[in-house]
PDB file of C-alpha atoms in Angstrom:
ATOM      1  CA  MET A1062       0.000   0.000   0.000  1.00 93.00           C
ATOM      2  CA  ASP A1063       1.188   3.507  -0.820  1.00 96.00           C
ATOM      3  CA  ALA A1064       2.800   5.043   2.286  1.00 96.00           C
ATOM      4  CA  ASN A1065       0.820   8.290   2.033  1.00 96.00           C
ATOM      5  CA  ILE A1066      -2.511   6.484   1.656  1.00 97.00           C
ATOM      6  CA  LYS A1067      -1.614   4.274   4.594  1.00 98.00           C
ATOM      7  CA  LYS A1068      -0.801   7.265   6.810  1.00 97.00           C
ATOM      8  CA  ASP A1069      -4.024   9.005   5.825  1.00 98.00           C
ATOM      9  CA  LEU A1070      -6.010   5.889   6.753  1.00 98.00           C
ATOM     10  CA  GLN A1071      -4.192   5.626  10.074  1.00 98.00           C
ATOM     11  CA  LYS A1072      -5.090   9.229  10.885  1.00 98.00           C
ATOM     12  CA  ILE A1073      -8.731   8.746   9.951  1.00 98.00           C
ATOM     13  CA  ALA A1074      -8.903   5.551  12.020  1.00 98.00           C
ATOM     14  CA  CYS A1075      -7.525   7.455  15.006  1.00 98.00           C
ATOM     15  CA  LYS A1076     -10.265  10.080  14.589  1.00 98.00           C
ATOM     16  CA  VAL A1077     -12.831   7.286  14.278  1.00 98.00           C
ATOM     17  CA  ARG A1078     -11.662   5.899  17.626  1.00 98.00           C
ATOM     18  CA  MET A1079     -11.996   9.356  19.155  1.00 98.00           C
ATOM     19  CA  GLY A1080     -15.576   9.403  17.909  1.00 98.00           C
ATOM     20  CA  VAL A1081     -16.235   6.053  19.569  1.00 98.00           C
ATOM     21  CA  ILE A1082     -14.978   7.395  22.901  1.00 98.00           C
ATOM     22  CA  GLU A1083     -16.861  10.682  22.447  1.00 98.00           C
ATOM     23  CA  GLY A1084     -20.116   8.917  21.712  1.00 98.00           C
ATOM     24  CA  THR A1085     -20.037   6.321  24.467  1.00 98.00           C
ATOM     25  CA  TYR A1086     -18.861   8.843  27.054  1.00 98.00           C
ATOM     26  CA  ASN A1087     -21.694  11.248  26.286  1.00 98.00           C
ATOM     27  CA  ALA A1088     -24.226   8.420  26.123  1.00 98.00           C
ATOM     28  CA  LYS A1089     -23.001   6.992  29.443  1.00 98.00           C
ATOM     29  CA  SER A1090     -23.580   3.616  27.787  1.00 97.00           C
ATOM     30  CA  GLY A1091     -22.629   1.662  24.694  1.00 97.00           C
ATOM     31  CA  HIS A1092     -20.016  -0.780  23.463  1.00 98.00           C
ATOM     32  CA  PRO A1093     -16.555   0.740  23.038  1.00 98.00           C
ATOM     33  CA  GLY A1094     -14.437  -2.443  23.086  1.00 98.00           C
ATOM     34  CA  GLY A1095     -15.734  -4.075  19.918  1.00 98.00           C
ATOM     35  CA  SER A1096     -16.158  -0.694  18.248  1.00 98.00           C
ATOM     36  CA  LEU A1097     -12.463   0.027  18.652  1.00 98.00           C
ATOM     37  CA  SER A1098     -11.478  -3.395  17.310  1.00 98.00           C
ATOM     38  CA  ILE A1099     -13.243  -2.789  13.973  1.00 98.00           C
ATOM     39  CA  SER A1100     -12.272   0.867  13.509  1.00 98.00           C
ATOM     40  CA  ASP A1101      -9.375   0.169  11.146  1.00 98.00           C
ATOM     41  CA  THR A1102     -11.401  -2.173   8.954  1.00 98.00           C
ATOM     42  CA  LEU A1103     -14.336   0.224   8.674  1.00 98.00           C
ATOM     43  CA  THR A1104     -11.943   3.063   7.883  1.00 98.00           C
ATOM     44  CA  TYR A1105     -10.375   1.022   5.083  1.00 98.00           C
ATOM     45  CA  LEU A1106     -13.758   0.031   3.648  1.00 98.00           C
ATOM     46  CA  TYR A1107     -15.277   3.507   3.606  1.00 98.00           C
ATOM     47  CA  PHE A1108     -12.173   5.450   2.613  1.00 98.00           C
ATOM     48  CA  ASN A1109     -10.305   3.056   0.339  1.00 98.00           C
ATOM     49  CA  LYS A1110     -12.545   0.234  -0.865  1.00 98.00           C
ATOM     50  CA  MET A1111     -16.284   0.719  -1.133  1.00 98.00           C
ATOM     51  CA  ASN A1112     -18.079   2.659  -3.837  1.00 98.00           C
ATOM     52  CA  VAL A1113     -20.094   5.041  -1.644  1.00 98.00           C
ATOM     53  CA  ASP A1114     -20.856   8.750  -1.775  1.00 97.00           C
ATOM     54  CA  ALA A1115     -22.141  10.722   1.211  1.00 97.00           C
ATOM     55  CA  LYS A1116     -23.706  13.220  -1.202  1.00 96.00           C
ATOM     56  CA  ASN A1117     -25.711  10.439  -2.855  1.00 95.00           C
ATOM     57  CA  PRO A1118     -26.311   7.875  -0.100  1.00 94.00           C
ATOM     58  CA  ASP A1119     -29.147   6.112  -1.924  1.00 93.00           C
ATOM     59  CA  ASP A1120     -27.313   5.562  -5.197  1.00 95.00           C
ATOM     60  CA  CYS A1121     -28.577   2.177  -6.411  1.00 95.00           C
ATOM     61  CA  SER A1122     -25.109   1.286  -7.716  1.00 96.00           C
ATOM     62  CA  ARG A1123     -23.382   1.856  -4.373  1.00 98.00           C
ATOM     63  CA  ASP A1124     -21.701  -0.914  -2.430  1.00 98.00           C
ATOM     64  CA  ARG A1125     -23.680  -2.005   0.632  1.00 98.00           C
ATOM     65  CA  PHE A1126     -22.532  -2.456   4.215  1.00 98.00           C
ATOM     66  CA  VAL A1127     -24.333  -4.230   7.063  1.00 98.00           C
ATOM     67  CA  LEU A1128     -23.012  -4.105  10.620  1.00 98.00           C
ATOM     68  CA  SER A1129     -24.220  -7.500  11.768  1.00 98.00           C
ATOM     69  CA  LYS A1130     -22.645  -6.937  15.201  1.00 98.00           C
ATOM     70  CA  GLY A1131     -24.935  -3.960  15.548  1.00 98.00           C
ATOM     71  CA  HIS A1132     -24.003  -3.128  19.130  1.00 98.00           C
ATOM     72  CA  THR A1133     -20.730  -1.678  17.806  1.00 98.00           C
ATOM     73  CA  ALA A1134     -22.671   1.100  16.093  1.00 98.00           C
ATOM     74  CA  PRO A1135     -20.411   3.787  17.650  1.00 98.00           C
ATOM     75  CA  ALA A1136     -17.665   2.744  15.202  1.00 98.00           C
ATOM     76  CA  LEU A1137     -19.981   2.801  12.190  1.00 98.00           C
ATOM     77  CA  TYR A1138     -21.441   6.154  13.187  1.00 98.00           C
ATOM     78  CA  SER A1139     -17.985   7.609  13.692  1.00 98.00           C
ATOM     79  CA  VAL A1140     -16.837   6.424  10.256  1.00 98.00           C
ATOM     80  CA  LEU A1141     -19.984   7.780   8.613  1.00 98.00           C
ATOM     81  CA  ALA A1142     -19.424  11.133  10.327  1.00 98.00           C
ATOM     82  CA  GLN A1143     -15.823  11.246   9.114  1.00 98.00           C
ATOM     83  CA  LYS A1144     -17.057  10.392   5.605  1.00 98.00           C
ATOM     84  CA  GLY A1145     -19.497  13.312   5.700  1.00 98.00           C
ATOM     85  CA  TYR A1146     -22.879  11.619   6.021  1.00 98.00           C
ATOM     86  CA  PHE A1147     -23.636  13.803   9.043  1.00 98.00           C
ATOM     87  CA  SER A1148     -21.806  16.095  11.463  1.00 98.00           C
ATOM     88  CA  THR A1149     -19.359  14.692  14.007  1.00 98.00           C
ATOM     89  CA  GLU A1150     -21.330  16.726  16.553  1.00 98.00           C
ATOM     90  CA  GLU A1151     -24.096  14.120  16.235  1.00 98.00           C
ATOM     91  CA  LEU A1152     -21.815  11.626  17.991  1.00 98.00           C
ATOM     92  CA  LYS A1153     -22.223  13.537  21.246  1.00 98.00           C
ATOM     93  CA  SER A1154     -25.956  12.771  21.288  1.00 98.00           C
ATOM     94  CA  LEU A1155     -25.527   9.011  20.869  1.00 98.00           C
ATOM     95  CA  ARG A1156     -28.400   7.082  22.479  1.00 97.00           C
ATOM     96  CA  HIS A1157     -30.136  10.267  23.634  1.00 97.00           C
ATOM     97  CA  ILE A1158     -33.924  10.322  23.368  1.00 96.00           C
ATOM     98  CA  GLY A1159     -34.972  11.781  20.034  1.00 96.00           C
ATOM     99  CA  ALA A1160     -31.423  11.860  18.664  1.00 97.00           C
ATOM    100  CA  LEU A1161     -30.455  10.652  15.198  1.00 98.00           C
ATOM    101  CA  LEU A1162     -27.982   8.042  16.437  1.00 98.00           C
ATOM    102  CA  GLN A1163     -29.445   5.314  18.600  1.00 96.00           C
ATOM    103  CA  GLY A1164     -27.784   2.302  20.223  1.00 96.00           C
ATOM    104  CA  HIS A1165     -27.998   0.114  17.133  1.00 97.00           C
ATOM    105  CA  PRO A1166     -27.920   1.030  13.435  1.00 98.00           C
ATOM    106  CA  CYS A1167     -31.268   2.184  12.062  1.00 97.00           C
ATOM    107  CA  ILE A1168     -32.010   2.378   8.357  1.00 96.00           C
ATOM    108  CA  HIS A1169     -33.276   5.969   8.608  1.00 96.00           C
ATOM    109  CA  ILE A1170     -29.729   7.161   9.408  1.00 97.00           C
ATOM    110  CA  PRO A1171     -27.863   8.492   6.356  1.00 97.00           C
ATOM    111  CA  GLY A1172     -25.368   5.873   5.190  1.00 97.00           C
ATOM    112  CA  VAL A1173     -26.927   2.961   7.087  1.00 98.00           C
ATOM    113  CA  ASP A1174     -28.085   0.271   4.660  1.00 97.00           C
ATOM    114  CA  MET A1175     -29.746  -2.048   7.180  1.00 97.00           C
ATOM    115  CA  SER A1176     -31.058  -1.873  10.724  1.00 97.00           C
ATOM    116  CA  SER A1177     -29.260  -4.456  12.843  1.00 97.00           C
ATOM    117  CA  GLY A1178     -28.591  -5.566  16.373  1.00 92.00           C
ATOM    118  CA  SER A1179     -30.270  -8.928  16.781  1.00 94.00           C
ATOM    119  CA  LEU A1180     -27.192 -11.103  16.364  1.00 95.00           C
ATOM    120  CA  GLY A1181     -27.172 -13.309  13.277  1.00 94.00           C
ATOM    121  CA  GLN A1182     -29.733 -11.304  11.345  1.00 96.00           C
ATOM    122  CA  GLY A1183     -27.324  -8.840   9.772  1.00 98.00           C
ATOM    123  CA  ILE A1184     -25.462 -11.405   7.699  1.00 98.00           C
ATOM    124  CA  SER A1185     -28.823 -12.830   6.593  1.00 98.00           C
ATOM    125  CA  ALA A1186     -29.881  -9.403   5.316  1.00 98.00           C
ATOM    126  CA  ALA A1187     -26.515  -9.021   3.597  1.00 98.00           C
ATOM    127  CA  CYS A1188     -27.118 -12.332   1.811  1.00 98.00           C
ATOM    128  CA  GLY A1189     -30.452 -11.009   0.573  1.00 98.00           C
ATOM    129  CA  MET A1190     -28.852  -7.826  -0.720  1.00 98.00           C
ATOM    130  CA  ALA A1191     -26.136  -9.803  -2.493  1.00 98.00           C
ATOM    131  CA  LEU A1192     -28.625 -12.175  -4.097  1.00 98.00           C
ATOM    132  CA  ALA A1193     -30.770  -9.237  -5.238  1.00 98.00           C
ATOM    133  CA  GLY A1194     -27.726  -7.660  -6.839  1.00 98.00           C
ATOM    134  CA  LYS A1195     -26.903 -10.897  -8.615  1.00 97.00           C
ATOM    135  CA  ILE A1196     -30.471 -11.380  -9.871  1.00 97.00           C
ATOM    136  CA  ASP A1197     -30.666  -7.771 -11.058  1.00 97.00           C
ATOM    137  CA  GLY A1198     -27.273  -7.943 -12.770  1.00 97.00           C
ATOM    138  CA  LYS A1199     -25.839  -5.170 -10.614  1.00 97.00           C
ATOM    139  CA  SER A1200     -22.110  -4.761 -10.006  1.00 96.00           C
ATOM    140  CA  TYR A1201     -22.233  -3.670  -6.369  1.00 98.00           C
ATOM    141  CA  ASN A1202     -20.622  -5.648  -3.551  1.00 98.00           C
ATOM    142  CA  VAL A1203     -22.020  -6.282  -0.081  1.00 98.00           C
ATOM    143  CA  TYR A1204     -19.840  -6.233   3.030  1.00 98.00           C
ATOM    144  CA  THR A1205     -20.868  -7.303   6.512  1.00 98.00           C
ATOM    145  CA  VAL A1206     -19.020  -7.407   9.842  1.00 98.00           C
ATOM    146  CA  LEU A1207     -19.818 -10.057  12.445  1.00 98.00           C
ATOM    147  CA  GLY A1208     -18.523 -10.633  15.948  1.00 98.00           C
ATOM    148  CA  ASP A1209     -16.748 -13.865  16.843  1.00 98.00           C
ATOM    149  CA  GLY A1210     -19.237 -14.299  19.682  1.00 97.00           C
ATOM    150  CA  GLU A1211     -22.066 -13.600  17.265  1.00 98.00           C
ATOM    151  CA  ILE A1212     -21.155 -16.599  15.122  1.00 98.00           C
ATOM    152  CA  GLU A1213     -22.273 -18.845  17.964  1.00 97.00           C
ATOM    153  CA  GLU A1214     -25.754 -18.048  16.597  1.00 96.00           C
ATOM    154  CA  GLY A1215     -27.207 -20.806  14.426  1.00 97.00           C
ATOM    155  CA  GLN A1216     -28.715 -18.285  12.015  1.00 97.00           C
ATOM    156  CA  VAL A1217     -25.196 -17.275  10.954  1.00 98.00           C
ATOM    157  CA  TRP A1218     -24.570 -20.753   9.614  1.00 98.00           C
ATOM    158  CA  GLU A1219     -27.912 -20.898   7.842  1.00 98.00           C
ATOM    159  CA  ALA A1220     -26.857 -17.692   6.088  1.00 98.00           C
ATOM    160  CA  ALA A1221     -23.421 -19.153   5.350  1.00 98.00           C
ATOM    161  CA  MET A1222     -25.031 -22.207   3.735  1.00 98.00           C
ATOM    162  CA  PHE A1223     -27.389 -19.961   1.746  1.00 98.00           C
ATOM    163  CA  ALA A1224     -24.564 -17.736   0.470  1.00 98.00           C
ATOM    164  CA  ALA A1225     -22.490 -20.668  -0.719  1.00 98.00           C
ATOM    165  CA  HIS A1226     -25.486 -22.383  -2.355  1.00 98.00           C
ATOM    166  CA  TYR A1227     -26.293 -19.277  -4.392  1.00 98.00           C
ATOM    167  CA  LYS A1228     -22.607 -18.612  -5.162  1.00 98.00           C
ATOM    168  CA  LEU A1229     -22.721 -15.053  -3.826  1.00 98.00           C
ATOM    169  CA  GLY A1230     -19.365 -13.895  -5.124  1.00 98.00           C
ATOM    170  CA  ASN A1231     -20.396 -10.304  -4.403  1.00 98.00           C
ATOM    171  CA  LEU A1232     -20.538 -10.927  -0.635  1.00 98.00           C
ATOM    172  CA  VAL A1233     -17.693 -10.446   1.845  1.00 99.00           C
ATOM    173  CA  ALA A1234     -18.209 -11.282   5.520  1.00 98.00           C
ATOM    174  CA  ILE A1235     -15.616 -10.042   8.003  1.00 99.00           C
ATOM    175  CA  VAL A1236     -15.476 -11.847  11.341  1.00 98.00           C
ATOM    176  CA  ASP A1237     -14.018  -9.654  14.077  1.00 98.00           C
ATOM    177  CA  ASN A1238     -11.997 -12.248  15.957  1.00 98.00           C
ATOM    178  CA  ASN A1239     -10.965 -10.333  19.092  1.00 98.00           C
ATOM    179  CA  GLY A1240     -11.505 -13.413  21.253  1.00 97.00           C
ATOM    180  CA  LEU A1241     -13.881 -11.775  23.756  1.00 97.00           C
ATOM    181  CA  GLN A1242     -17.642 -11.554  24.096  1.00 97.00           C
ATOM    182  CA  ILE A1243     -19.867 -10.106  26.797  1.00 94.00           C
ATOM    183  CA  ASP A1244     -19.563 -13.161  29.063  1.00 95.00           C
ATOM    184  CA  GLY A1245     -15.816 -13.675  28.669  1.00 96.00           C
ATOM    185  CA  LYS A1246     -13.432 -15.468  26.301  1.00 97.00           C
ATOM    186  CA  ILE A1247     -15.150 -17.063  23.317  1.00 97.00           C
ATOM    187  CA  THR A1248     -13.116 -20.211  23.906  1.00 96.00           C
ATOM    188  CA  GLU A1249     -14.697 -20.559  27.345  1.00 96.00           C
ATOM    189  CA  VAL A1250     -18.270 -19.444  26.612  1.00 96.00           C
ATOM    190  CA  CYS A1251     -19.072 -21.507  23.512  1.00 96.00           C
ATOM    191  CA  SER A1252     -16.058 -21.815  21.244  1.00 96.00           C
ATOM    192  CA  PRO A1253     -16.731 -21.270  17.530  1.00 96.00           C
ATOM    193  CA  GLU A1254     -13.207 -22.383  16.666  1.00 96.00           C
ATOM    194  CA  PRO A1255     -11.852 -23.353  14.223  1.00 97.00           C
ATOM    195  CA  ILE A1256     -13.551 -20.430  12.497  1.00 98.00           C
ATOM    196  CA  THR A1257     -11.574 -20.633   9.254  1.00 98.00           C
ATOM    197  CA  ASP A1258     -12.272 -24.326   8.832  1.00 98.00           C
ATOM    198  CA  LYS A1259     -15.982 -23.879   9.495  1.00 98.00           C
ATOM    199  CA  PHE A1260     -16.455 -21.228   6.793  1.00 98.00           C
ATOM    200  CA  ALA A1261     -14.347 -23.273   4.366  1.00 98.00           C
ATOM    201  CA  ALA A1262     -16.515 -26.326   5.083  1.00 98.00           C
ATOM    202  CA  PHE A1263     -19.587 -24.262   4.241  1.00 98.00           C
ATOM    203  CA  GLY A1264     -18.106 -23.475   0.828  1.00 98.00           C
ATOM    204  CA  TRP A1265     -16.622 -20.027   1.391  1.00 98.00           C
ATOM    205  CA  HIS A1266     -13.245 -18.706   0.272  1.00 98.00           C
ATOM    206  CA  VAL A1267     -11.469 -17.889   3.535  1.00 98.00           C
ATOM    207  CA  ILE A1268      -8.811 -15.229   4.159  1.00 98.00           C
ATOM    208  CA  THR A1269      -7.135 -14.279   7.432  1.00 98.00           C
ATOM    209  CA  MET A1270      -5.767 -10.829   8.212  1.00 98.00           C
ATOM    210  CA  ASP A1271      -4.307  -8.593  10.905  1.00 98.00           C
ATOM    211  CA  ALA A1272      -7.105  -6.124  11.665  1.00 98.00           C
ATOM    212  CA  HIS A1273      -4.704  -3.355  12.689  1.00 98.00           C
ATOM    213  CA  ASP A1274      -2.169  -3.457   9.838  1.00 98.00           C
ATOM    214  CA  PHE A1275      -3.388  -1.511   6.807  1.00 98.00           C
ATOM    215  CA  ASP A1276      -0.947  -3.281   4.494  1.00 98.00           C
ATOM    216  CA  ASP A1277      -2.426  -6.612   5.526  1.00 98.00           C
ATOM    217  CA  ILE A1278      -5.978  -5.271   5.362  1.00 98.00           C
ATOM    218  CA  ASP A1279      -5.289  -4.098   1.811  1.00 98.00           C
ATOM    219  CA  ARG A1280      -3.828  -7.495   0.895  1.00 98.00           C
ATOM    220  CA  ALA A1281      -6.879  -9.320   2.261  1.00 98.00           C
ATOM    221  CA  PHE A1282      -9.478  -7.185   0.494  1.00 98.00           C
ATOM    222  CA  THR A1283      -7.498  -7.243  -2.759  1.00 98.00           C
ATOM    223  CA  GLU A1284      -7.595 -11.037  -2.623  1.00 98.00           C
ATOM    224  CA  ALA A1285     -11.302 -10.939  -1.779  1.00 98.00           C
ATOM    225  CA  SER A1286     -11.972  -8.841  -4.883  1.00 98.00           C
ATOM    226  CA  SER A1287     -10.410 -11.540  -7.069  1.00 98.00           C
ATOM    227  CA  ILE A1288     -12.965 -14.148  -5.924  1.00 98.00           C
ATOM    228  CA  THR A1289     -16.179 -14.013  -7.944  1.00 96.00           C
ATOM    229  CA  ASP A1290     -17.631 -17.523  -7.802  1.00 97.00           C
ATOM    230  CA  LYS A1291     -18.241 -17.907  -4.070  1.00 98.00           C
ATOM    231  CA  PRO A1292     -18.681 -15.750  -0.933  1.00 98.00           C
ATOM    232  CA  VAL A1293     -15.578 -14.626   0.933  1.00 99.00           C
ATOM    233  CA  ALA A1294     -15.023 -14.769   4.686  1.00 99.00           C
ATOM    234  CA  ILE A1295     -12.232 -12.609   6.093  1.00 99.00           C
ATOM    235  CA  ILE A1296     -11.297 -13.685   9.617  1.00 98.00           C
ATOM    236  CA  GLN A1297      -9.594 -10.684  11.142  1.00 98.00           C
ATOM    237  CA  LYS A1298      -7.442 -11.091  14.216  1.00 98.00           C
ATOM    238  CA  SER A1299      -8.090  -7.993  16.296  1.00 98.00           C
ATOM    239  CA  VAL A1300      -7.646  -6.506  19.745  1.00 98.00           C
ATOM    240  CA  LYS A1301     -10.764  -5.563  21.665  1.00 98.00           C
ATOM    241  CA  GLY A1302     -10.408  -1.950  22.790  1.00 98.00           C
ATOM    242  CA  LYS A1303      -7.561  -1.317  20.317  1.00 98.00           C
ATOM    243  CA  GLY A1304      -5.964   2.118  20.652  1.00 98.00           C
ATOM    244  CA  VAL A1305      -6.831   2.807  24.286  1.00 98.00           C
ATOM    245  CA  SER A1306      -4.324   1.177  26.606  1.00 98.00           C
ATOM    246  CA  PHE A1307      -6.601   0.386  29.547  1.00 98.00           C
ATOM    247  CA  MET A1308      -9.354  -0.995  27.298  1.00 98.00           C
ATOM    248  CA  GLU A1309      -7.232  -3.370  25.249  1.00 98.00           C
ATOM    249  CA  ASN A1310      -8.035  -7.065  25.712  1.00 97.00           C
ATOM    250  CA  GLN A1311     -10.332  -6.298  28.650  1.00 97.00           C
ATOM    251  CA  VAL A1312     -13.725  -8.002  28.451  1.00 97.00           C
ATOM    252  CA  SER A1313     -15.140  -5.472  30.921  1.00 97.00           C
ATOM    253  CA  TRP A1314     -15.076  -2.858  28.133  1.00 97.00           C
ATOM    254  CA  HIS A1315     -17.449  -4.851  25.938  1.00 97.00           C
ATOM    255  CA  GLY A1316     -20.416  -2.793  27.093  1.00 96.00           C
ATOM    256  CA  THR A1317     -19.124  -0.187  29.566  1.00 97.00           C
ATOM    257  CA  ALA A1318     -18.892   3.550  28.906  1.00 98.00           C
ATOM    258  CA  PRO A1319     -15.888   5.547  30.140  1.00 98.00           C
ATOM    259  CA  ASN A1320     -16.303   7.978  33.016  1.00 98.00           C
ATOM    260  CA  LYS A1321     -14.780  11.495  32.886  1.00 98.00           C
ATOM    261  CA  GLU A1322     -11.335  10.419  34.063  1.00 98.00           C
ATOM    262  CA  GLN A1323     -11.265   7.483  31.661  1.00 98.00           C
ATOM    263  CA  TYR A1324     -12.582   9.660  28.844  1.00 98.00           C
ATOM    264  CA  ASP A1325      -9.803  12.192  29.415  1.00 98.00           C
ATOM    265  CA  GLN A1326      -7.147   9.487  29.446  1.00 98.00           C
ATOM    266  CA  ALA A1327      -8.475   7.772  26.334  1.00 98.00           C
ATOM    267  CA  MET A1328      -8.716  11.018  24.381  1.00 98.00           C
ATOM    268  CA  ALA A1329      -5.223  12.060  25.504  1.00 98.00           C
ATOM    269  CA  GLU A1330      -3.800   8.750  24.247  1.00 98.00           C
ATOM    270  CA  LEU A1331      -5.599   9.000  20.918  1.00 98.00           C
ATOM    271  CA  ASN A1332      -4.628  12.635  20.461  1.00 98.00           C
ATOM    272  CA  ALA A1333      -1.001  11.672  21.085  1.00 98.00           C
ATOM    273  CA  GLN A1334      -1.251   8.928  18.460  1.00 98.00           C
ATOM    274  CA  LEU A1335      -2.771  11.380  15.971  1.00 98.00           C
ATOM    275  CA  LYS A1336      -0.092  13.971  16.639  1.00 97.00           C
ATOM    276  CA  GLU A1337       2.609  11.398  16.040  1.00 97.00           C
ATOM    277  CA  LEU A1338       1.035  10.471  12.712  1.00 96.00           C
ATOM    278  CA  GLU A1339       0.768  14.141  11.683  1.00 93.00           C
ATOM    279  CA  ASP A1340       4.372  15.026  12.551  1.00 86.00           C
TER     280      ASP A1340
END
């Protein structure tokens, strides 16, 4: 990946993480841990991969995105704000009564292609979008992000079987494999491992990637684009809470909002990272 593009993406991703912290702090609730672990991937998709335009959010030829792990909406909202779908000031009203941005993605929000939150349903909707595109002869691609805890849901595997059966080569599912879910380590709650082997057994082309290395992210999505005869599953190894030292790899930050002291520390760390990238 070009060094300048990579640095630009790193800076945007840092701002996206700031938006996650801003939103959850002001909401006094939300899910920062898993939002931070997908921030780099969402940044890459919206700023380097997908055909989307904030000025024309309903363009029928646009690529589609479904956040199947809908509780990590703070990351999606932050990326959409950075992309220009709405003001970053909206992030401060996250989850407030009457506000645009609620706890899970809603289809009335500019840039949101599907309401989601009930785990397992997002990938099913993404399959429907991909099949519709195939039937209609459209060239758009559909991307969806799932949690590694989410794939304990049986509906995920029904969708996986469906996607392979209909040869949805325009569908890419990204599994955020940060190893933690609300009740603890995925290996202790109800292990979905081996994740790569399971998707391969269901007939998907499987790719693994480092979720926090833009060179590797670029490699993975470039490979995904070359596959047109079957759906692609990208299993991304990530760090829950990535970018904020005291949140990293801590299951307690799955669904806990930072207090004022924690907010100040998190924002100071992220501002320092941004400054280093801008120097």
